[in-house]
mmCIF file of N, CA and C in Angstrom:
data_model
loop_
_atom_site.group_PDB
_atom_site.id
_atom_site.type_symbol
_atom_site.label_atom_id
_atom_site.label_comp_id
_atom_site.label_asym_id
_atom_site.label_seq_id
_atom_site.Cartn_x
_atom_site.Cartn_y
_atom_site.Cartn_z
ATOM 1 N N MET A 1 4.780 14.169 3.789
ATOM 2 C CA MET A 1 4.181 13.836 4.943
ATOM 3 C C MET A 1 3.629 12.460 4.914
ATOM 4 N N ILE A 2 2.897 12.036 3.673
ATOM 5 C CA ILE A 2 2.500 10.590 3.588
ATOM 6 C C ILE A 2 3.756 9.741 4.097
ATOM 7 N N ARG A 3 4.868 10.050 3.781
ATOM 8 C CA ARG A 3 5.846 8.865 4.038
ATOM 9 C C ARG A 3 5.924 8.747 5.480
ATOM 10 N N ARG A 4 5.761 9.984 6.288
ATOM 11 C CA ARG A 4 6.031 9.839 7.789
ATOM 12 C C ARG A 4 4.782 9.060 8.462
ATOM 13 N N LEU A 5 3.638 8.884 7.616
ATOM 14 C CA LEU A 5 2.540 8.214 8.175
ATOM 15 C C LEU A 5 2.778 6.868 7.553
ATOM 16 N N ALA A 6 3.679 6.365 6.766
ATOM 17 C CA ALA A 6 3.625 5.025 6.269
ATOM 18 C C ALA A 6 3.871 4.125 7.471
ATOM 19 N N PRO A 7 4.792 4.286 8.538
ATOM 20 C CA PRO A 7 4.768 3.527 9.659
ATOM 21 C C PRO A 7 3.741 3.299 10.379
ATOM 22 N N LEU A 8 2.421 4.461 10.421
ATOM 23 C CA LEU A 8 1.322 4.215 11.081
ATOM 24 C C LEU A 8 0.306 3.328 10.018
ATOM 25 N N ALA A 9 0.441 3.440 8.966
ATOM 26 C CA ALA A 9 -0.488 2.603 8.007
ATOM 27 C C ALA A 9 0.007 1.183 7.967
ATOM 28 N N ALA A 10 1.294 0.763 8.279
ATOM 29 C CA ALA A 10 1.844 -0.396 8.267
ATOM 30 C C ALA A 10 1.485 -1.283 9.600
ATOM 31 N N ALA A 11 1.405 -0.258 10.743
ATOM 32 C CA ALA A 11 1.030 -0.757 12.012
ATOM 33 C C ALA A 11 -0.352 -1.016 12.157
ATOM 34 N N LEU A 12 -1.083 -0.238 11.207
ATOM 35 C CA LEU A 12 -2.767 -0.320 11.351
ATOM 36 C C LEU A 12 -3.419 -1.651 11.099
ATOM 37 N N ALA A 13 -2.813 -2.394 10.108
ATOM 38 C CA ALA A 13 -3.654 -3.487 10.141
ATOM 39 C C ALA A 13 -3.300 -4.534 11.245
ATOM 40 N N GLY A 14 -2.377 -4.443 11.879
ATOM 41 C CA GLY A 14 -2.157 -5.081 12.927
ATOM 42 C C GLY A 14 -3.168 -4.605 14.275
ATOM 43 N N LEU A 15 -3.337 -3.353 14.167
ATOM 44 C CA LEU A 15 -4.161 -2.503 15.203
ATOM 45 C C LEU A 15 -5.602 -2.875 15.134
ATOM 46 N N ALA A 16 -6.048 -3.009 13.635
ATOM 47 C CA ALA A 16 -7.409 -3.479 13.261
ATOM 48 C C ALA A 16 -7.703 -4.643 13.984
ATOM 49 N N MET A 17 -6.711 -5.740 13.968
ATOM 50 C CA MET A 17 -6.945 -6.964 14.540
ATOM 51 C C MET A 17 -7.068 -7.065 16.001
ATOM 52 N N VAL A 18 -6.103 -6.121 16.572
ATOM 53 C CA VAL A 18 -6.218 -6.052 18.101
ATOM 54 C C VAL A 18 -7.587 -5.228 18.488
ATOM 55 N N ALA A 19 -7.916 -4.273 17.690
ATOM 56 C CA ALA A 19 -9.360 -3.761 17.918
ATOM 57 C C ALA A 19 -10.527 -4.800 17.917
ATOM 58 N N SER A 20 -10.499 -5.590 16.915
ATOM 59 C CA SER A 20 -11.522 -6.445 16.712
ATOM 60 C C SER A 20 -11.474 -7.566 17.822
ATOM 61 N N GLY A 21 -10.288 -7.697 18.812
ATOM 62 C CA GLY A 21 -10.285 -8.693 19.575
ATOM 63 C C GLY A 21 -10.652 -7.901 20.986
ATOM 64 N N CYS A 22 -10.733 -6.609 21.253
ATOM 65 C CA CYS A 22 -10.864 -5.896 22.287
ATOM 66 C C CYS A 22 -12.466 -6.072 22.549
ATOM 67 N N ALA A 23 -12.936 -6.475 23.682
ATOM 68 C CA ALA A 23 -14.378 -6.823 23.844
ATOM 69 C C ALA A 23 -15.063 -5.787 24.569
ATOM 70 N N ASP A 24 -14.290 -4.798 25.433
ATOM 71 C CA ASP A 24 -14.738 -4.063 25.873
ATOM 72 C C ASP A 24 -14.309 -2.389 26.013
ATOM 73 N N ASP A 25 -15.077 -1.633 26.607
ATOM 74 C CA ASP A 25 -14.609 -0.164 26.305
ATOM 75 C C ASP A 25 -13.225 0.099 27.058
ATOM 76 N N VAL A 26 -13.036 -0.649 28.080
ATOM 77 C CA VAL A 26 -12.051 -0.347 29.041
ATOM 78 C C VAL A 26 -10.525 -0.845 28.238
ATOM 79 N N ALA A 27 -10.740 -2.121 27.724
ATOM 80 C CA ALA A 27 -9.650 -2.798 26.953
ATOM 81 C C ALA A 27 -9.325 -1.829 25.870
ATOM 82 N N ASP A 28 -10.442 -1.105 25.169
ATOM 83 C CA ASP A 28 -10.209 -0.166 23.965
ATOM 84 C C ASP A 28 -9.323 0.895 24.518
ATOM 85 N N LYS A 29 -9.810 1.552 25.531
ATOM 86 C CA LYS A 29 -9.053 2.806 26.081
ATOM 87 C C LYS A 29 -7.805 2.437 26.490
ATOM 88 N N ALA A 30 -7.546 1.379 27.145
ATOM 89 C CA ALA A 30 -6.175 1.223 27.437
ATOM 90 C C ALA A 30 -5.352 1.040 26.118
ATOM 91 N N THR A 31 -5.633 0.191 25.273
ATOM 92 C CA THR A 31 -4.892 -0.033 24.043
ATOM 93 C C THR A 31 -4.672 1.291 23.325
ATOM 94 N N GLU A 32 -5.838 2.377 23.194
ATOM 95 C CA GLU A 32 -5.501 3.617 22.565
ATOM 96 C C GLU A 32 -4.629 4.467 23.219
ATOM 97 N N LYS A 33 -4.494 4.406 24.623
ATOM 98 C CA LYS A 33 -3.341 5.236 25.343
ATOM 99 C C LYS A 33 -2.206 4.769 25.003
ATOM 100 N N SER A 34 -2.068 3.221 25.206
ATOM 101 C CA SER A 34 -0.891 2.824 24.903
ATOM 102 C C SER A 34 -0.202 3.145 23.562
ATOM 103 N N ILE A 35 -0.998 2.923 22.324
ATOM 104 C CA ILE A 35 -0.416 3.294 21.252
ATOM 105 C C ILE A 35 -0.214 4.894 20.937
ATOM 106 N N GLU A 36 -1.125 5.665 21.681
ATOM 107 C CA GLU A 36 -0.859 7.203 21.678
ATOM 108 C C GLU A 36 0.560 7.395 22.364
ATOM 109 N N LYS A 37 0.900 6.947 23.580
ATOM 110 C CA LYS A 37 2.151 7.080 24.227
ATOM 111 C C LYS A 37 3.346 6.417 23.347
ATOM 112 N N SER A 38 2.928 5.249 22.730
ATOM 113 C CA SER A 38 4.087 4.622 21.847
ATOM 114 C C SER A 38 4.299 5.690 20.525
ATOM 115 N N LEU A 39 3.385 6.172 20.146
ATOM 116 C CA LEU A 39 3.741 7.166 19.090
ATOM 117 C C LEU A 39 4.413 8.552 19.377
ATOM 118 N N GLU A 40 3.885 8.915 20.498
ATOM 119 C CA GLU A 40 4.477 10.254 21.028
ATOM 120 C C GLU A 40 5.954 9.812 21.545
ATOM 121 N N ASP A 41 6.400 8.693 21.971
ATOM 122 C CA ASP A 41 7.618 8.535 22.496
ATOM 123 C C ASP A 41 8.567 8.106 21.310
ATOM 124 N N ALA A 42 7.983 7.852 20.140
ATOM 125 C CA ALA A 42 8.834 7.406 18.883
ATOM 126 C C ALA A 42 8.920 8.862 18.131
ATOM 127 N N GLY A 43 8.533 10.037 18.814
ATOM 128 C CA GLY A 43 8.802 11.087 18.141
ATOM 129 C C GLY A 43 7.680 11.902 17.191
ATOM 130 N N GLY A 44 6.751 10.784 17.179
ATOM 131 C CA GLY A 44 5.440 11.396 16.347
ATOM 132 C C GLY A 44 4.589 12.612 16.850
ATOM 133 N N GLY A 45 4.923 13.004 17.970
ATOM 134 C CA GLY A 45 4.029 14.332 18.653
ATOM 135 C C GLY A 45 2.791 13.780 19.124
ATOM 136 N N ASP A 46 1.990 14.632 19.241
ATOM 137 C CA ASP A 46 0.619 14.317 19.726
ATOM 138 C C ASP A 46 0.002 13.546 18.797
ATOM 139 N N ALA A 47 -0.749 12.175 19.390
ATOM 140 C CA ALA A 47 -1.493 11.395 18.535
ATOM 141 C C ALA A 47 -2.887 11.401 19.106
ATOM 142 N N ASP A 48 -4.078 11.123 18.372
ATOM 143 C CA ASP A 48 -5.094 10.593 18.930
ATOM 144 C C ASP A 48 -5.642 9.279 18.374
ATOM 145 N N VAL A 49 -5.737 8.234 19.000
ATOM 146 C CA VAL A 49 -6.164 7.208 18.556
ATOM 147 C C VAL A 49 -7.478 6.633 18.902
ATOM 148 N N ASP A 50 -8.351 6.198 17.994
ATOM 149 C CA ASP A 50 -9.950 6.018 18.392
ATOM 150 C C ASP A 50 -10.129 4.397 17.716
ATOM 151 N N ILE A 51 -10.358 3.417 18.869
ATOM 152 C CA ILE A 51 -10.717 2.221 18.369
ATOM 153 C C ILE A 51 -12.076 1.869 18.709
ATOM 154 N N ASP A 52 -13.040 1.819 17.683
ATOM 155 C CA ASP A 52 -14.359 1.258 17.631
ATOM 156 C C ASP A 52 -14.703 0.058 16.925
ATOM 157 N N ASP A 53 -15.158 -0.649 17.605
ATOM 158 C CA ASP A 53 -15.408 -2.118 17.336
ATOM 159 C C ASP A 53 -14.092 -2.606 16.355
ATOM 160 N N ASP A 54 -14.221 -2.763 14.888
ATOM 161 C CA ASP A 54 -13.151 -3.324 14.212
ATOM 162 C C ASP A 54 -12.598 -2.091 13.358
ATOM 163 N N LYS A 55 -12.760 -0.833 13.728
ATOM 164 C CA LYS A 55 -12.154 0.255 13.178
ATOM 165 C C LYS A 55 -11.254 0.925 13.842
ATOM 166 N N VAL A 56 -9.983 1.588 13.357
ATOM 167 C CA VAL A 56 -8.921 2.201 14.011
ATOM 168 C C VAL A 56 -8.673 3.593 13.389
ATOM 169 N N LYS A 57 -8.641 4.473 14.119
ATOM 170 C CA LYS A 57 -8.384 5.829 13.343
ATOM 171 C C LYS A 57 -7.491 6.193 14.413
ATOM 172 N N ILE A 58 -6.290 6.959 13.622
ATOM 173 C CA ILE A 58 -5.132 7.598 14.288
ATOM 174 C C ILE A 58 -4.735 8.899 13.502
ATOM 175 N N GLU A 59 -5.079 9.953 14.316
ATOM 176 C CA GLU A 59 -4.847 11.290 13.972
ATOM 177 C C GLU A 59 -3.558 11.950 14.473
ATOM 178 N N THR A 60 -2.744 12.541 13.851
ATOM 179 C CA THR A 60 -1.500 13.235 14.039
ATOM 180 C C THR A 60 -1.388 14.733 13.413
ATOM 181 N N SER A 61 -0.530 15.390 13.618
ATOM 182 C CA SER A 61 -0.255 16.684 13.134
ATOM 183 C C SER A 61 -0.148 16.461 11.587
ATOM 184 N N ASP A 62 0.663 15.178 11.167
ATOM 185 C CA ASP A 62 0.842 14.991 9.747
ATOM 186 C C ASP A 62 -0.323 14.651 9.176
ATOM 187 N N GLY A 63 -1.276 14.093 9.802
ATOM 188 C CA GLY A 63 -2.642 13.658 8.909
ATOM 189 C C GLY A 63 -3.454 12.373 9.720
ATOM 190 N N THR A 64 -4.164 11.789 9.081
ATOM 191 C CA THR A 64 -4.960 10.840 9.612
ATOM 192 C C THR A 64 -5.008 9.612 8.837
ATOM 193 N N VAL A 65 -4.991 8.562 9.611
ATOM 194 C CA VAL A 65 -4.999 7.134 9.039
ATOM 195 C C VAL A 65 -6.260 6.280 9.578
ATOM 196 N N GLU A 66 -6.930 5.720 8.597
ATOM 197 C CA GLU A 66 -7.893 4.916 9.234
ATOM 198 C C GLU A 66 -8.007 3.668 8.516
ATOM 199 N N ALA A 67 -8.565 2.609 9.412
ATOM 200 C CA ALA A 67 -8.373 1.278 8.768
ATOM 201 C C ALA A 67 -9.935 0.560 9.176
ATOM 202 N N GLY A 68 -10.207 -0.196 8.495
ATOM 203 C CA GLY A 68 -11.474 -0.929 8.823
ATOM 204 C C GLY A 68 -12.826 -0.141 8.767
ATOM 205 N N SER A 69 -12.846 1.159 8.465
ATOM 206 C CA SER A 69 -13.948 1.898 8.435
ATOM 207 C C SER A 69 -15.134 1.635 7.306
ATOM 208 N N GLY A 70 -14.420 1.175 6.262
ATOM 209 C CA GLY A 70 -15.294 0.686 5.034
ATOM 210 C C GLY A 70 -15.532 1.998 4.176
ATOM 211 N N GLU A 71 -15.157 3.190 4.810
ATOM 212 C CA GLU A 71 -15.558 4.577 4.183
ATOM 213 C C GLU A 71 -14.057 5.275 3.590
ATOM 214 N N LEU A 72 -14.480 6.103 2.828
ATOM 215 C CA LEU A 72 -13.504 6.952 2.369
ATOM 216 C C LEU A 72 -13.000 7.882 3.394
ATOM 217 N N PRO A 73 -11.648 8.438 3.437
ATOM 218 C CA PRO A 73 -11.139 9.244 4.598
ATOM 219 C C PRO A 73 -12.119 10.658 4.499
ATOM 220 N N ASP A 74 -12.139 11.181 5.576
ATOM 221 C CA ASP A 74 -12.938 12.507 6.034
ATOM 222 C C ASP A 74 -12.182 13.507 4.908
ATOM 223 N N GLY A 75 -13.057 14.079 4.278
ATOM 224 C CA GLY A 75 -12.519 15.258 3.177
ATOM 225 C C GLY A 75 -12.219 14.695 1.906
ATOM 226 N N PHE A 76 -12.384 13.445 1.677
ATOM 227 C CA PHE A 76 -11.982 13.020 0.094
ATOM 228 C C PHE A 76 -13.058 13.407 -0.859
ATOM 229 N N PRO A 77 -12.570 14.079 -1.788
ATOM 230 C CA PRO A 77 -13.383 14.766 -2.789
ATOM 231 C C PRO A 77 -13.999 13.715 -3.603
ATOM 232 N N ALA A 78 -15.166 13.073 -3.123
ATOM 233 C CA ALA A 78 -15.874 11.800 -3.667
ATOM 234 C C ALA A 78 -16.710 12.377 -4.835
ATOM 235 N N ASP A 79 -17.165 13.531 -4.897
ATOM 236 C CA ASP A 79 -17.920 14.225 -5.984
ATOM 237 C C ASP A 79 -17.021 14.664 -7.183
ATOM 238 N N ASP A 80 -15.827 14.607 -6.829
ATOM 239 C CA ASP A 80 -14.970 14.990 -8.011
ATOM 240 C C ASP A 80 -14.049 13.909 -8.279
ATOM 241 N N VAL A 81 -13.816 12.998 -7.618
ATOM 242 C CA VAL A 81 -12.947 12.075 -8.116
ATOM 243 C C VAL A 81 -13.559 10.393 -7.547
ATOM 244 N N PRO A 82 -14.095 10.102 -8.637
ATOM 245 C CA PRO A 82 -14.825 8.554 -8.479
ATOM 246 C C PRO A 82 -13.937 7.404 -8.109
ATOM 247 N N VAL A 83 -14.169 6.517 -7.447
ATOM 248 C CA VAL A 83 -13.280 5.402 -7.239
ATOM 249 C C VAL A 83 -14.045 4.249 -7.669
ATOM 250 N N VAL A 84 -13.559 2.923 -7.853
ATOM 251 C CA VAL A 84 -13.997 2.015 -8.424
ATOM 252 C C VAL A 84 -14.746 1.229 -7.456
ATOM 253 N N ASP A 85 -15.604 0.236 -7.685
ATOM 254 C CA ASP A 85 -16.381 -0.496 -6.614
ATOM 255 C C ASP A 85 -15.605 -1.340 -5.862
ATOM 256 N N GLY A 86 -15.644 -1.302 -4.654
ATOM 257 C CA GLY A 86 -14.886 -2.033 -3.679
ATOM 258 C C GLY A 86 -15.000 -1.473 -2.453
ATOM 259 N N GLU A 87 -14.543 -2.618 -1.376
ATOM 260 C CA GLU A 87 -14.668 -2.044 0.164
ATOM 261 C C GLU A 87 -13.352 -1.366 0.341
ATOM 262 N N VAL A 88 -13.545 -0.164 0.933
ATOM 263 C CA VAL A 88 -12.517 0.540 1.407
ATOM 264 C C VAL A 88 -11.903 0.027 2.778
ATOM 265 N N VAL A 89 -10.362 -0.393 2.617
ATOM 266 C CA VAL A 89 -10.112 -0.919 3.918
ATOM 267 C C VAL A 89 -8.834 -0.223 4.638
ATOM 268 N N LEU A 90 -8.377 0.749 3.831
ATOM 269 C CA LEU A 90 -7.329 1.860 4.352
ATOM 270 C C LEU A 90 -7.424 3.047 3.623
ATOM 271 N N GLY A 91 -7.723 4.052 4.376
ATOM 272 C CA GLY A 91 -7.653 5.601 3.821
ATOM 273 C C GLY A 91 -6.706 6.364 4.891
ATOM 274 N N ILE A 92 -5.947 7.115 3.953
ATOM 275 C CA ILE A 92 -4.949 8.137 4.690
ATOM 276 C C ILE A 92 -5.232 9.296 4.115
ATOM 277 N N ALA A 93 -5.246 10.573 5.044
ATOM 278 C CA ALA A 93 -5.451 11.890 4.451
ATOM 279 C C ALA A 93 -4.225 12.632 5.101
ATOM 280 N N ALA A 94 -3.588 13.191 4.335
ATOM 281 C CA ALA A 94 -2.243 14.052 4.782
ATOM 282 C C ALA A 94 -1.794 14.913 3.948
ATOM 283 N N GLY A 95 -1.412 16.083 4.477
ATOM 284 C CA GLY A 95 -0.855 17.299 3.456
ATOM 285 C C GLY A 95 -1.697 17.387 2.228
ATOM 286 N N GLY A 96 -3.192 17.545 2.380
ATOM 287 C CA GLY A 96 -3.874 17.883 1.449
ATOM 288 C C GLY A 96 -4.081 16.742 0.450
ATOM 289 N N GLY A 97 -3.525 15.561 0.501
ATOM 290 C CA GLY A 97 -3.732 14.303 -0.444
ATOM 291 C C GLY A 97 -4.435 13.365 0.267
ATOM 292 N N PHE A 98 -4.589 12.351 -0.384
ATOM 293 C CA PHE A 98 -5.212 11.106 -0.061
ATOM 294 C C PHE A 98 -4.746 9.866 -0.662
ATOM 295 N N GLN A 99 -4.648 8.914 -0.020
ATOM 296 C CA GLN A 99 -4.331 7.428 -0.399
ATOM 297 C C GLN A 99 -5.240 6.430 0.169
ATOM 298 N N VAL A 100 -6.191 5.547 -0.883
ATOM 299 C CA VAL A 100 -7.287 4.881 -0.366
ATOM 300 C C VAL A 100 -6.931 3.461 -0.954
ATOM 301 N N SER A 101 -6.863 2.615 -0.205
ATOM 302 C CA SER A 101 -6.723 1.218 -0.551
ATOM 303 C C SER A 101 -8.212 0.293 -0.382
ATOM 304 N N LEU A 102 -8.593 -0.266 -1.336
ATOM 305 C CA LEU A 102 -9.727 -1.131 -1.320
ATOM 306 C C LEU A 102 -9.759 -2.437 -1.897
ATOM 307 N N THR A 103 -10.605 -3.201 -1.641
ATOM 308 C CA THR A 103 -10.780 -4.537 -2.167
ATOM 309 C C THR A 103 -11.272 -4.291 -3.584
ATOM 310 N N TYR A 104 -10.886 -5.367 -4.533
ATOM 311 C CA TYR A 104 -11.341 -5.221 -5.848
ATOM 312 C C TYR A 104 -11.673 -6.969 -6.394
ATOM 313 N N ASP A 105 -12.993 -7.020 -6.984
ATOM 314 C CA ASP A 105 -13.161 -8.439 -7.364
ATOM 315 C C ASP A 105 -12.842 -8.417 -8.760
ATOM 316 N N GLY A 106 -11.395 -8.938 -8.998
ATOM 317 C CA GLY A 106 -10.989 -9.150 -10.241
ATOM 318 C C GLY A 106 -9.368 -9.002 -10.344
ATOM 319 N N SER A 107 -8.587 -9.178 -11.167
ATOM 320 C CA SER A 107 -7.325 -9.114 -11.445
ATOM 321 C C SER A 107 -6.692 -7.819 -11.223
ATOM 322 N N PRO A 108 -5.323 -7.560 -10.784
ATOM 323 C CA PRO A 108 -4.711 -6.321 -10.857
ATOM 324 C C PRO A 108 -4.919 -5.454 -12.253
ATOM 325 N N ALA A 109 -4.682 -6.233 -13.351
ATOM 326 C CA ALA A 109 -4.992 -5.670 -14.753
ATOM 327 C C ALA A 109 -6.356 -5.133 -14.720
ATOM 328 N N ASP A 110 -7.428 -5.951 -14.374
ATOM 329 C CA ASP A 110 -8.746 -5.355 -14.550
ATOM 330 C C ASP A 110 -9.057 -4.248 -13.477
ATOM 331 N N ALA A 111 -8.357 -4.239 -12.248
ATOM 332 C CA ALA A 111 -8.539 -3.097 -11.445
ATOM 333 C C ALA A 111 -8.180 -1.942 -12.063
ATOM 334 N N TYR A 112 -6.749 -1.818 -12.451
ATOM 335 C CA TYR A 112 -6.002 -0.798 -13.333
ATOM 336 C C TYR A 112 -6.989 -0.129 -14.364
ATOM 337 N N ALA A 113 -7.363 -1.136 -15.221
ATOM 338 C CA ALA A 113 -8.400 -0.695 -16.398
ATOM 339 C C ALA A 113 -9.615 0.006 -15.855
ATOM 340 N N ASP A 114 -10.170 -0.790 -14.901
ATOM 341 C CA ASP A 114 -11.640 -0.147 -14.229
ATOM 342 C C ASP A 114 -11.035 1.329 -13.728
ATOM 343 N N ALA A 115 -10.213 1.276 -12.902
ATOM 344 C CA ALA A 115 -9.839 2.628 -12.284
ATOM 345 C C ALA A 115 -9.587 3.668 -13.420
ATOM 346 N N GLU A 116 -8.674 3.299 -14.342
ATOM 347 C CA GLU A 116 -8.427 4.385 -15.342
ATOM 348 C C GLU A 116 -9.855 4.700 -15.910
ATOM 349 N N SER A 117 -10.594 3.877 -16.473
ATOM 350 C CA SER A 117 -11.780 4.341 -17.330
ATOM 351 C C SER A 117 -12.761 5.185 -16.380
ATOM 352 N N THR A 118 -12.876 4.711 -15.141
ATOM 353 C CA THR A 118 -13.531 5.542 -14.231
ATOM 354 C C THR A 118 -13.190 6.967 -14.006
ATOM 355 N N LEU A 119 -11.938 7.039 -14.076
ATOM 356 C CA LEU A 119 -11.284 8.598 -13.572
ATOM 357 C C LEU A 119 -11.399 9.400 -15.164
ATOM 358 N N THR A 120 -11.102 8.551 -16.211
ATOM 359 C CA THR A 120 -11.242 9.205 -17.538
ATOM 360 C C THR A 120 -12.618 9.694 -18.013
ATOM 361 N N GLU A 121 -13.554 8.819 -17.534
ATOM 362 C CA GLU A 121 -15.115 9.038 -17.776
ATOM 363 C C GLU A 121 -15.693 10.330 -16.988
ATOM 364 N N ALA A 122 -14.895 10.822 -15.610
ATOM 365 C CA ALA A 122 -15.213 11.634 -15.010
ATOM 366 C C ALA A 122 -14.723 12.801 -15.534
ATOM 367 N N GLY A 123 -13.783 12.860 -16.473
ATOM 368 C CA GLY A 123 -12.779 13.919 -17.103
ATOM 369 C C GLY A 123 -11.723 14.289 -16.608
ATOM 370 N N LEU A 124 -11.015 13.262 -15.882
ATOM 371 C CA LEU A 124 -9.661 13.382 -15.188
ATOM 372 C C LEU A 124 -8.886 12.822 -16.128
ATOM 373 N N THR A 125 -7.550 12.936 -15.960
ATOM 374 C CA THR A 125 -6.409 12.702 -16.585
ATOM 375 C C THR A 125 -5.544 11.568 -15.830
ATOM 376 N N VAL A 126 -5.076 10.488 -16.406
ATOM 377 C CA VAL A 126 -4.157 9.546 -15.928
ATOM 378 C C VAL A 126 -2.821 9.999 -16.297
ATOM 379 N N ASP A 127 -1.954 10.285 -15.282
ATOM 380 C CA ASP A 127 -0.515 10.879 -15.359
ATOM 381 C C ASP A 127 0.286 9.291 -15.733
ATOM 382 N N GLU A 128 0.755 8.964 -16.888
ATOM 383 C CA GLU A 128 1.266 7.847 -17.201
ATOM 384 C C GLU A 128 2.397 7.632 -16.692
ATOM 385 N N ALA A 129 3.216 8.675 -16.274
ATOM 386 C CA ALA A 129 4.407 8.463 -15.405
ATOM 387 C C ALA A 129 4.302 7.861 -14.001
ATOM 388 N N MET A 130 2.928 8.160 -13.430
ATOM 389 C CA MET A 130 2.808 7.700 -12.208
ATOM 390 C C MET A 130 2.072 6.223 -12.321
ATOM 391 N N ALA A 131 1.674 5.770 -13.425
ATOM 392 C CA ALA A 131 0.667 4.890 -13.601
ATOM 393 C C ALA A 131 1.438 3.472 -13.099
ATOM 394 N N GLY A 132 2.610 3.297 -13.297
ATOM 395 C CA GLY A 132 3.172 2.033 -12.677
ATOM 396 C C GLY A 132 3.011 0.819 -13.623
ATOM 397 N N GLU A 133 3.544 -0.100 -13.361
ATOM 398 C CA GLU A 133 3.608 -1.276 -14.177
ATOM 399 C C GLU A 133 2.334 -2.027 -14.868
ATOM 400 N N ASN A 134 1.026 -1.450 -14.348
ATOM 401 C CA ASN A 134 -0.079 -1.909 -15.224
ATOM 402 C C ASN A 134 -0.644 -1.346 -16.192
ATOM 403 N N SER A 135 0.202 -0.045 -16.728
ATOM 404 C CA SER A 135 -0.307 0.653 -17.512
ATOM 405 C C SER A 135 0.232 -0.018 -19.087
#
């Protein structure tokens, strides 16, 4: 299901810029309806798009994509899964799983090391097969 949301996530960065350029509610609503129709026409089923200031949230039957909210996606188990310090720029909740992208003040290697230690200190285990090239 995450793969089916990938096109939405890719478009979300551009939508966030559009949303920040919309100065009034009428423009926001027109943009929301246009995006909803485009998603439905592309075979994505019913979609609910909400543009609020510089935040964009798209909800479909496959899940939710949020950008610009600065917050973890609704339902993210923050009490059980700690994240490193940084600003959340994109959150996806789909199929009972989550994907979060955030800014990090440091190198990719430092970000990986910080994330790994944050998770292991909370009692979680890092799956080395999923760790990628930074491990």
